[in-house]
Short mmCIF file of C-alpha atoms in Angstrom, two decimals:
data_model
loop_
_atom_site.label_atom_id
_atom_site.label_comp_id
_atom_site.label_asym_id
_atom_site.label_seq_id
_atom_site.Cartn_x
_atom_site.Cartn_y
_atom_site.Cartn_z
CA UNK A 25 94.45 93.80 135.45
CA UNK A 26 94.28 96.94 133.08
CA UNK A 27 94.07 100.36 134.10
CA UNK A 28 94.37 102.09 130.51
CA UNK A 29 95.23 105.98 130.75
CA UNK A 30 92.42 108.24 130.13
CA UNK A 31 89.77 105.33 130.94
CA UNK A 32 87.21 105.57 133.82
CA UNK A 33 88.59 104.71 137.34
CA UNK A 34 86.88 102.09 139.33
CA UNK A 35 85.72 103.22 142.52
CA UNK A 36 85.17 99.91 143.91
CA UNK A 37 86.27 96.62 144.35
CA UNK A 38 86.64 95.65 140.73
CA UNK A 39 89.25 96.01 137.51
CA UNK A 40 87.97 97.57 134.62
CA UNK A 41 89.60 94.91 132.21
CA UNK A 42 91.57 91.75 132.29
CA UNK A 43 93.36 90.17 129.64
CA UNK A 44 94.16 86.13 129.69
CA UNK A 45 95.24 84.53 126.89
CA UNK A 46 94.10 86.04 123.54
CA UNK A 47 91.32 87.20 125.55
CA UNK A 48 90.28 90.75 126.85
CA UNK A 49 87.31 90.34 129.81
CA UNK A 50 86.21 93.95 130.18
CA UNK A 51 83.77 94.93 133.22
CA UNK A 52 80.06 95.90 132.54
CA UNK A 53 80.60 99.53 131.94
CA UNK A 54 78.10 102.50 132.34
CA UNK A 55 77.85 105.73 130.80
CA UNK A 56 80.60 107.54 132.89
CA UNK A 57 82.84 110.61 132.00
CA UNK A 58 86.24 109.48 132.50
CA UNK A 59 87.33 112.70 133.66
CA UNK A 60 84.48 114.06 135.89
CA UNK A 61 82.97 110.34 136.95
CA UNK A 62 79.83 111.85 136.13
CA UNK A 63 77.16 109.65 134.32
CA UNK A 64 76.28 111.28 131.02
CA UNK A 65 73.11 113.62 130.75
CA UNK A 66 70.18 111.76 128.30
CA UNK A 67 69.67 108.07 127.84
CA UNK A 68 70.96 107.98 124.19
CA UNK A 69 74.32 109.82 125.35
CA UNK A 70 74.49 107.50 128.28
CA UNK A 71 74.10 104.46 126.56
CA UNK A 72 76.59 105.85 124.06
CA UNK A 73 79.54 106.58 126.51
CA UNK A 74 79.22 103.45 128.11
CA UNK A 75 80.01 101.73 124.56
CA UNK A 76 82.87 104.06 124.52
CA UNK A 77 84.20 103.71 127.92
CA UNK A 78 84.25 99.94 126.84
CA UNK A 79 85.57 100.17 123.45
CA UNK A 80 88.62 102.48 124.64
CA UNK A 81 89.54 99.90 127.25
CA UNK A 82 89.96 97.02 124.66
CA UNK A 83 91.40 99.25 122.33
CA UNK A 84 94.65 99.40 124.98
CA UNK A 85 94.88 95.81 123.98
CA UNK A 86 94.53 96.16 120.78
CA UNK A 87 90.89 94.96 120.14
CA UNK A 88 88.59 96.86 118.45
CA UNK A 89 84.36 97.07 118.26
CA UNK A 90 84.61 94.24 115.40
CA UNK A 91 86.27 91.64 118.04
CA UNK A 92 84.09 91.48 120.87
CA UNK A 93 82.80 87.92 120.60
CA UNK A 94 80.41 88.89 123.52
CA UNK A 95 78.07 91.36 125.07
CA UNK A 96 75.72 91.63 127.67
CA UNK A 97 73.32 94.29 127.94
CA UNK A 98 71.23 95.08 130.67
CA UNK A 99 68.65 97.73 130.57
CA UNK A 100 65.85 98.91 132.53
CA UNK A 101 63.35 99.48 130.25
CA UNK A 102 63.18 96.96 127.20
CA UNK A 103 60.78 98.98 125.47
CA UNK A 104 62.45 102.44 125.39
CA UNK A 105 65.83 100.97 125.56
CA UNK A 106 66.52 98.46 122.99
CA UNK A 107 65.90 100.39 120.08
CA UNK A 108 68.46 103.38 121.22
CA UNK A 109 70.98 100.15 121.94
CA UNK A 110 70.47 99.42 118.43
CA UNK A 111 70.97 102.96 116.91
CA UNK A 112 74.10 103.49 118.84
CA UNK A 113 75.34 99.98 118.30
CA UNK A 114 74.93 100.87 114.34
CA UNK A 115 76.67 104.07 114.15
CA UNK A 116 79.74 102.78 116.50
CA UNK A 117 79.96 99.22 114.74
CA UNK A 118 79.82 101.23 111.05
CA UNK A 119 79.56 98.19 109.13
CA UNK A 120 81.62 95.99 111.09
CA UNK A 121 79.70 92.15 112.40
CA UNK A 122 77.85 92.98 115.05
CA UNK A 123 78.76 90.77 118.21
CA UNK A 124 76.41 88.09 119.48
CA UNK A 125 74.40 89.57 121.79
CA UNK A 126 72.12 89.30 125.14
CA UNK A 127 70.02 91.84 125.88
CA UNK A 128 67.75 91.91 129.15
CA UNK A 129 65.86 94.03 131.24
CA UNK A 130 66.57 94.07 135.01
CA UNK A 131 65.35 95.46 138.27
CA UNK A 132 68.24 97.86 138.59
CA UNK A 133 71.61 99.08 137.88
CA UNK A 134 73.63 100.80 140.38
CA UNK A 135 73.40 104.32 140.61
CA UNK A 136 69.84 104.10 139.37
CA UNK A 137 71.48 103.73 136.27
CA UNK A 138 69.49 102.94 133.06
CA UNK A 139 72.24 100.50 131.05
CA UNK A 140 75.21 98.60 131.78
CA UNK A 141 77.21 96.68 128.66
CA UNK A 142 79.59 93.94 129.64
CA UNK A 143 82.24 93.05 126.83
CA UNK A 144 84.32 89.95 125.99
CA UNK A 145 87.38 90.29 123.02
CA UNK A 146 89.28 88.31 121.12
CA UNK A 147 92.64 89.92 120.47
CA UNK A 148 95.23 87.34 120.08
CA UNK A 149 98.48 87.94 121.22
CA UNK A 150 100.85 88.90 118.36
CA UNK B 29 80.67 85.94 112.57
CA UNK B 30 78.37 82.91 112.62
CA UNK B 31 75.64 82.46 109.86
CA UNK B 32 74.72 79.17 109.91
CA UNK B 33 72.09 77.72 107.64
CA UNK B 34 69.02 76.88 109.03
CA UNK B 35 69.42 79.19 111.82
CA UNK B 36 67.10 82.21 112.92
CA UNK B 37 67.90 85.25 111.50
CA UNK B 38 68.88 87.86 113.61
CA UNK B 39 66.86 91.09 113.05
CA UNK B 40 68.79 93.67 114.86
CA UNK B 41 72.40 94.94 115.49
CA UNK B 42 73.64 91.50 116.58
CA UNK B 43 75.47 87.83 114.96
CA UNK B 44 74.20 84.81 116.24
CA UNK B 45 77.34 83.38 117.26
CA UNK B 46 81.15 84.18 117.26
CA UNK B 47 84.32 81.88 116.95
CA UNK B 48 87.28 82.95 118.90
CA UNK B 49 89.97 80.63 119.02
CA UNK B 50 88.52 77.56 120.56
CA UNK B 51 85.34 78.75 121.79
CA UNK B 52 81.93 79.35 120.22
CA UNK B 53 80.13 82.14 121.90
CA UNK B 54 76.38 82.12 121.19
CA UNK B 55 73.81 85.07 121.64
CA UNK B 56 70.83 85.12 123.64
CA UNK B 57 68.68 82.34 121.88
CA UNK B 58 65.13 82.24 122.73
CA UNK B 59 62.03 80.05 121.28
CA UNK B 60 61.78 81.73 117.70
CA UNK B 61 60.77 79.13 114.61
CA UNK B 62 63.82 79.36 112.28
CA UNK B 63 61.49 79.82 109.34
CA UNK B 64 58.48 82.02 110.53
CA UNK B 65 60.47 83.74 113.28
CA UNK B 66 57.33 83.58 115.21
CA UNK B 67 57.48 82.33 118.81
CA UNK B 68 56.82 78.75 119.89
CA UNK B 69 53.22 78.50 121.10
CA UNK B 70 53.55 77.21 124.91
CA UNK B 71 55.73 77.66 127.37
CA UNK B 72 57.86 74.22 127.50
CA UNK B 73 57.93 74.09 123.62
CA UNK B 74 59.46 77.95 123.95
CA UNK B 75 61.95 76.67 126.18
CA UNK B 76 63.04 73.63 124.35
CA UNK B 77 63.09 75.72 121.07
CA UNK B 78 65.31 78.04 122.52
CA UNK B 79 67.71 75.32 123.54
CA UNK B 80 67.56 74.27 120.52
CA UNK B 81 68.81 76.89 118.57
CA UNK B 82 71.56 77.31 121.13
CA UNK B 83 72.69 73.81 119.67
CA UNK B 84 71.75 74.22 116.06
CA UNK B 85 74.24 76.98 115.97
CA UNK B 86 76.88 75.38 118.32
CA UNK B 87 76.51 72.11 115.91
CA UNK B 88 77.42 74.21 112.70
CA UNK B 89 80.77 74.94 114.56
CA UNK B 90 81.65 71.03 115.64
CA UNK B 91 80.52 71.86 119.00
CA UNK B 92 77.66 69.33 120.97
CA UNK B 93 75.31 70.52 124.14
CA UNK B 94 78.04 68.28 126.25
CA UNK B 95 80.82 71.10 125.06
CA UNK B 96 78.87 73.32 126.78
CA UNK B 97 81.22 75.08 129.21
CA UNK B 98 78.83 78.16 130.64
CA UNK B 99 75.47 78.46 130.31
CA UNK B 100 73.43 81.62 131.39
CA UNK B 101 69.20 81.15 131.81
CA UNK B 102 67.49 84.30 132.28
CA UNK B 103 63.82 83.45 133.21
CA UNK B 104 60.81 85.96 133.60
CA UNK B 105 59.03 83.42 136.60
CA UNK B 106 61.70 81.73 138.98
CA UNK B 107 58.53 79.39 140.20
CA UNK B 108 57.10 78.34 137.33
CA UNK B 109 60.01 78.43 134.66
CA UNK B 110 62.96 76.92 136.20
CA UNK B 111 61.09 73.39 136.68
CA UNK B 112 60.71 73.38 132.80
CA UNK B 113 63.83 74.36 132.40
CA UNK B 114 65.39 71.42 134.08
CA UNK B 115 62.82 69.16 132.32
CA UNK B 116 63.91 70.60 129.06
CA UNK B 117 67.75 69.81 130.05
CA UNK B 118 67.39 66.02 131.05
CA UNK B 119 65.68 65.84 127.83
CA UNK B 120 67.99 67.19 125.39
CA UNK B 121 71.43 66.70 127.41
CA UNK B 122 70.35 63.02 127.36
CA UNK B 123 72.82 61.99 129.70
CA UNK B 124 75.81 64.02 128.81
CA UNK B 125 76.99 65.92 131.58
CA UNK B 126 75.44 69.40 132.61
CA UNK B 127 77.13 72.70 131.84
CA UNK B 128 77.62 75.25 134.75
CA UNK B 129 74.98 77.06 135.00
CA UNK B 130 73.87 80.59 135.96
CA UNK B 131 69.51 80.82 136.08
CA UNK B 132 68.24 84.25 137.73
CA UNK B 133 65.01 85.83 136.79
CA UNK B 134 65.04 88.89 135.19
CA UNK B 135 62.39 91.44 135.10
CA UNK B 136 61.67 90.80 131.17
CA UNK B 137 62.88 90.19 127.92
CA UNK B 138 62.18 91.25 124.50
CA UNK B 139 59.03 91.06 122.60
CA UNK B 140 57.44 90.03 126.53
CA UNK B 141 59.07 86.72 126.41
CA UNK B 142 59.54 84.11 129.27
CA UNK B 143 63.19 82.76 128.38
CA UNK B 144 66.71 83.13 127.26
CA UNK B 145 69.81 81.21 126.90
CA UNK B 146 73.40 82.38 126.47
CA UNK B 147 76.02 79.65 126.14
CA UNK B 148 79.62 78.88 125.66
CA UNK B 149 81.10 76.32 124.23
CA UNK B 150 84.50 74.92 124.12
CA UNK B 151 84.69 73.38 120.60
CA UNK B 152 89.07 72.87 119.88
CA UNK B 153 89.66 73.16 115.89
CA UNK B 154 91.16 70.43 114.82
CA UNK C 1 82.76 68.87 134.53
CA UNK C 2 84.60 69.44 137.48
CA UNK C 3 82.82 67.91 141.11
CA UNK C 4 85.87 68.71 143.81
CA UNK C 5 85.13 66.65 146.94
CA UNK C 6 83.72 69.07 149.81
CA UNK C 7 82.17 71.04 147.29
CA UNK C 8 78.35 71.79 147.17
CA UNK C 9 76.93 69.23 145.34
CA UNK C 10 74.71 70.32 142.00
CA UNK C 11 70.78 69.47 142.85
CA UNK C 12 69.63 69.56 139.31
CA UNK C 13 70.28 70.00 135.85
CA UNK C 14 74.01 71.74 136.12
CA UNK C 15 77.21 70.99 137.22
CA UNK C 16 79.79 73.45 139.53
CA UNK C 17 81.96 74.35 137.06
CA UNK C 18 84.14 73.04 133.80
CA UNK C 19 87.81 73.41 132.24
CA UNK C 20 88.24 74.00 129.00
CA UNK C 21 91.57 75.16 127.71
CA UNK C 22 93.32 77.07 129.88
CA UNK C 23 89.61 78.61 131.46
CA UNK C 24 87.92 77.48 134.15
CA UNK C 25 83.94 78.53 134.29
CA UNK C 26 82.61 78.12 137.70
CA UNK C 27 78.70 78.21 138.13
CA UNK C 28 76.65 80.82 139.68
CA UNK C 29 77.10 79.76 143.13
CA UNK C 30 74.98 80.76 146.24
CA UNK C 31 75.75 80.98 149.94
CA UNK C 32 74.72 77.18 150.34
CA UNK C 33 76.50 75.44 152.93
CA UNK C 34 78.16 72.19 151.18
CA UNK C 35 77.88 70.08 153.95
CA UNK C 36 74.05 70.81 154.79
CA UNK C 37 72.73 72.21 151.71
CA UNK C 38 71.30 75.07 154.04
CA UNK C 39 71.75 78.93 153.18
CA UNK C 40 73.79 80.86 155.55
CA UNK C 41 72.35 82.34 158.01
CA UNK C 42 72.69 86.56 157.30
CA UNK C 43 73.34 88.42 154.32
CA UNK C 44 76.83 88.97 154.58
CA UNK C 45 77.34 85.48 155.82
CA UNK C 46 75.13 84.01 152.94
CA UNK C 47 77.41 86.59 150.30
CA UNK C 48 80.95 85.47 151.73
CA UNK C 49 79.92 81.95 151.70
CA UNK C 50 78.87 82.33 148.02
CA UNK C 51 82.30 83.48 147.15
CA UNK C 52 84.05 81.02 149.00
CA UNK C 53 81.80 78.03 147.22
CA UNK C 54 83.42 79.89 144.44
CA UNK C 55 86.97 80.36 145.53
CA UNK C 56 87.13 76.56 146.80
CA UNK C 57 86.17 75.28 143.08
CA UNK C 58 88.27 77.35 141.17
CA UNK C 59 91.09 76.23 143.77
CA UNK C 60 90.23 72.58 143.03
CA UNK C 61 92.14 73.41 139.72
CA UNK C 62 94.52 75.56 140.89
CA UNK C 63 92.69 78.28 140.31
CA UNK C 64 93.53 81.60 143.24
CA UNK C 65 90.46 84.70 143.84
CA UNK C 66 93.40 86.69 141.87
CA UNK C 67 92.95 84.64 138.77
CA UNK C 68 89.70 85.22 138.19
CA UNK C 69 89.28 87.50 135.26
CA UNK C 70 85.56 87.72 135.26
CA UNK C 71 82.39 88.05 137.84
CA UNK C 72 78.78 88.52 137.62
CA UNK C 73 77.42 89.47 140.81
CA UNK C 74 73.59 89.09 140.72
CA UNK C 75 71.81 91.01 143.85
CA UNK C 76 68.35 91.42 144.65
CA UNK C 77 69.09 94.65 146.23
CA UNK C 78 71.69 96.79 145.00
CA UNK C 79 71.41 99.53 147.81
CA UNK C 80 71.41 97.08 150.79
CA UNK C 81 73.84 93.97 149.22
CA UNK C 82 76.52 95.80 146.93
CA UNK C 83 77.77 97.55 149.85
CA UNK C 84 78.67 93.75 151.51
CA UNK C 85 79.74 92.22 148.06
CA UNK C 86 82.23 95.22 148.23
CA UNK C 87 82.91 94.44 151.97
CA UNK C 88 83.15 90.70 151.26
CA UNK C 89 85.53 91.31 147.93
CA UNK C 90 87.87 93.54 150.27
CA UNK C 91 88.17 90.76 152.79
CA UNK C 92 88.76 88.17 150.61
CA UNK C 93 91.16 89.10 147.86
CA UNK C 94 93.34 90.42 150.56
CA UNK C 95 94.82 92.99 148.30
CA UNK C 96 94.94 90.76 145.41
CA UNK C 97 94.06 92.72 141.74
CA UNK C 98 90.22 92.81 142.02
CA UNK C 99 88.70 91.76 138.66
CA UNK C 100 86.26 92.95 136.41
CA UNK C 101 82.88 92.85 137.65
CA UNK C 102 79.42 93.45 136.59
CA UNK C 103 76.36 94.12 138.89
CA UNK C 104 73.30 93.78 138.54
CA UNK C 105 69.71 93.92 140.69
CA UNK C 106 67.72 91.35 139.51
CA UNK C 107 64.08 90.35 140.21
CA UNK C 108 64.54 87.26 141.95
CA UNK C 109 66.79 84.56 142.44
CA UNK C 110 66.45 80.49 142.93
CA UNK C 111 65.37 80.04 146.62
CA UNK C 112 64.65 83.51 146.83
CA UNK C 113 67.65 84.19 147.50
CA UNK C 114 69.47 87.03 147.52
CA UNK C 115 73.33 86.60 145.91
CA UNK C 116 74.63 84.78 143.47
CA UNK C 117 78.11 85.68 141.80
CA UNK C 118 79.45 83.74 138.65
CA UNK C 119 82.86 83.18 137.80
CA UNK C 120 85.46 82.94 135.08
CA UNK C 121 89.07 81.90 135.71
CA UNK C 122 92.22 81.80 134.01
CA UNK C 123 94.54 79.00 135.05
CA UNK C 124 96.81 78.08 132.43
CA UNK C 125 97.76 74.19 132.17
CA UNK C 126 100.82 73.48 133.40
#
């Protein structure tokens, strides 16, 4: 399992990241400061960290924005949501494929959270 | 990143469907016409549509519905849906064994819509 | 697809789990007793026995709790049930590397019920 320095710390029973094979399976990740564990203030900036906190985990692995091969986004409000996913995914992708994508709106998150993005990479082993 | 022709377009900051090694990763398909991107008119015909865009896109990498290793259903009615899902599976797998499968009902999906399907498929290059 | 003998046995259109490569993907499974078919009686009875329906077909390819390298753990209460999944988790991997996990409230489940948990598993070929 990874623990990358600098990255969030889970506070539970789970990883943040896993590699196997030429594959990096990182956990759904929220809009957490690494530092203070506090979730971000504003739904943009959330939903932007969270990206971040994921991208800087596969980045200890070597794998950047342009190889996730997978992510799952859960929001809790489709309508207000979506389109902020899509302005943050633009800027952080900058021109790079976009990954497929699942998007859906659920009941909850924990921590009354508003968005949760769950990453797969492909980052073969050199 | 996948393109394949024939396929729906996607409108928004995702691919339709990602090589990585031997697996074929496919985005959330749902029951949009390839050509008018409008949605299928009835519920059954949404589902099946959705399906089948799933395999349209798998089949443009060498992969079949039977290579389906993981599929994800994400219904908006548990009751009503899942029945028509299952109907919609005997139909297409056609007697090819069943992927695993993960069906939970979410509380909606974009543009309103009743169903979406994720898969994975395990598709070796030769 | 894999069917291990004492397994739950699939009641529709999905099987428990499949190899492909050096990944196993195990189905969303439930706290269904495999010799009944009945859900356990409890919550944390019904989210343990979810896990080990899990555990016991990932084993069935030599698959441990420690190899997994990705779960989905779908609730339908995240205030009441994620503080058992954690309990349950503890128990189980016995101080094994937890993996990454994603968790999510959703609005209802097959059954109504109220766990389901999805894993991925790397077990090389030997």
């Amino acid at each position: 399992m990874l623990a990358p320095a600098g990255a969030i710390r889970p506070t539970g029973t789970w990883s943040l990241a896993a590699r196997a094979g030429d594959f990096v399976y990182v956990a759904g990740m929220r809009g957490i400061e690494p530092v203070s564990g506090a979730l971000a203030d504003g739904e943009e900036a959330r939903i932007r960290l969270a990206f971040r906190n994921m991208a800087q985990i596969a980045a200890s692995e070597g794998a950047a924005l342009a190889d996730a091969v997978r992510i799952v986004c859960y929001v809790t409000d489709m309508a207000r949501l979506r389109p902020l996913v899509n302005k943050v995914q633009e800027e952080l992708w900058a021109g790079a494929p976009f990954p497929p994508r699942t998007i859906v709106e659920v009941a909850a998150l924990n921590q009354d959270d508003i968005f949760e993005v769950e990453g797969t990479f492909y980052a073969p082993r050199r």
